[in-house]
């Protein structure tokens, strides 16, 4: 099925009324936790001029409401790395509402479709990857793309047993040598001391350093390294690099172009609680 053509349906605004991420200290030993891992969406509606959208996803369970990061100018966004959200389940019969929006600079954001997660089918099912079909907000038909999630109904220990540490590595193209190097300009972030950055939060809030270890917390007590540092291959070129014209952009491309002057790739370390 091809991409739907957007007609008009206004929704909420990006990050409006979101609740704080669920913390382990807020969960009782007998509570049930829903863990949602957002992977990608495909064939979304085109809401902007030029036939694209700037999509993000909002998850709502009761009074809990959490949202993903925003992707720009794409109908097939990939969240790389995947983004994880946790919710305390008070009523197993209450469905989760999955809403996809197009972010607009002016006015309310446009709805790109919704889906429901019925939790009873995932109890005792382990980690289940599911492609949810989005319902058109105007005619109620499941015709406007899919959102792919991993769904896990877990106990407290399972829900908080793993965490990821992520950093970005950067290089700049050296035209005199015709090669990519970890050598930067004084006008680049942190006065050119920007070989590495944090990889969470908004682009404008990244922290920079010439040394990766300056940005990484030590392994907490009672946690172990399940998978040590390695660059991620789920996006970018054969070595995980994504390319951009400069550092001040939200748009990074999987392949190099004539206008590519900087590149980055994401490194990840996986930590797991002892005994899990």
C-alpha angles and dihedrals in degrees: 000000000000127000117291119243112239117235108174137295122147123216141170127310125263111276093357114151095353117163123226118270113271111262125210090239090062093059125083122222091252097043124113118229130201114216115196121187115194114213111163148319128226137202096005123177118273106239102165134066108271094043100275140103138210099227133193132165130233122198119200127188113168107304092344116099126173132170141204130233117274124255121205135226097352140114092193106049121183119200102216111205097029116248121231128206129185129204132182110235113223097164118026090200094060110098125226114240114220111196127182119202138184111230115232127191092218127041129349120337120256122250114238095184145294139239136187130228113209103205103202092072090059098050110116089000097112119216107346125187111213135178107214117205113228119233116227106246092222107042104021095237123137093234109114109082136278141273117215117213140165108230121200127174101199146167120248096268093049094046095055100031098104138043137175130224113203135185135170124234117207138198133179126216114249106209094192092058096031089228143104115254139173087243120116145185126256087241091059120096118299091013091297094310090119111117088125137026140176114267105211131084128019121337091245091056098055119128118223137208140159088231125059095212091061088069100043127086119226117258106274122239113277092021127106134197107259094178123009126222117308134149117255122248101191093097139023129029128330091290096043096258122146121195138221141167093245143340094269097076141096092206120086120172129216093228136044119256135182088267095053111115102150133036138185141187132195123243122198138194120191120213125192133190116254112265095019 
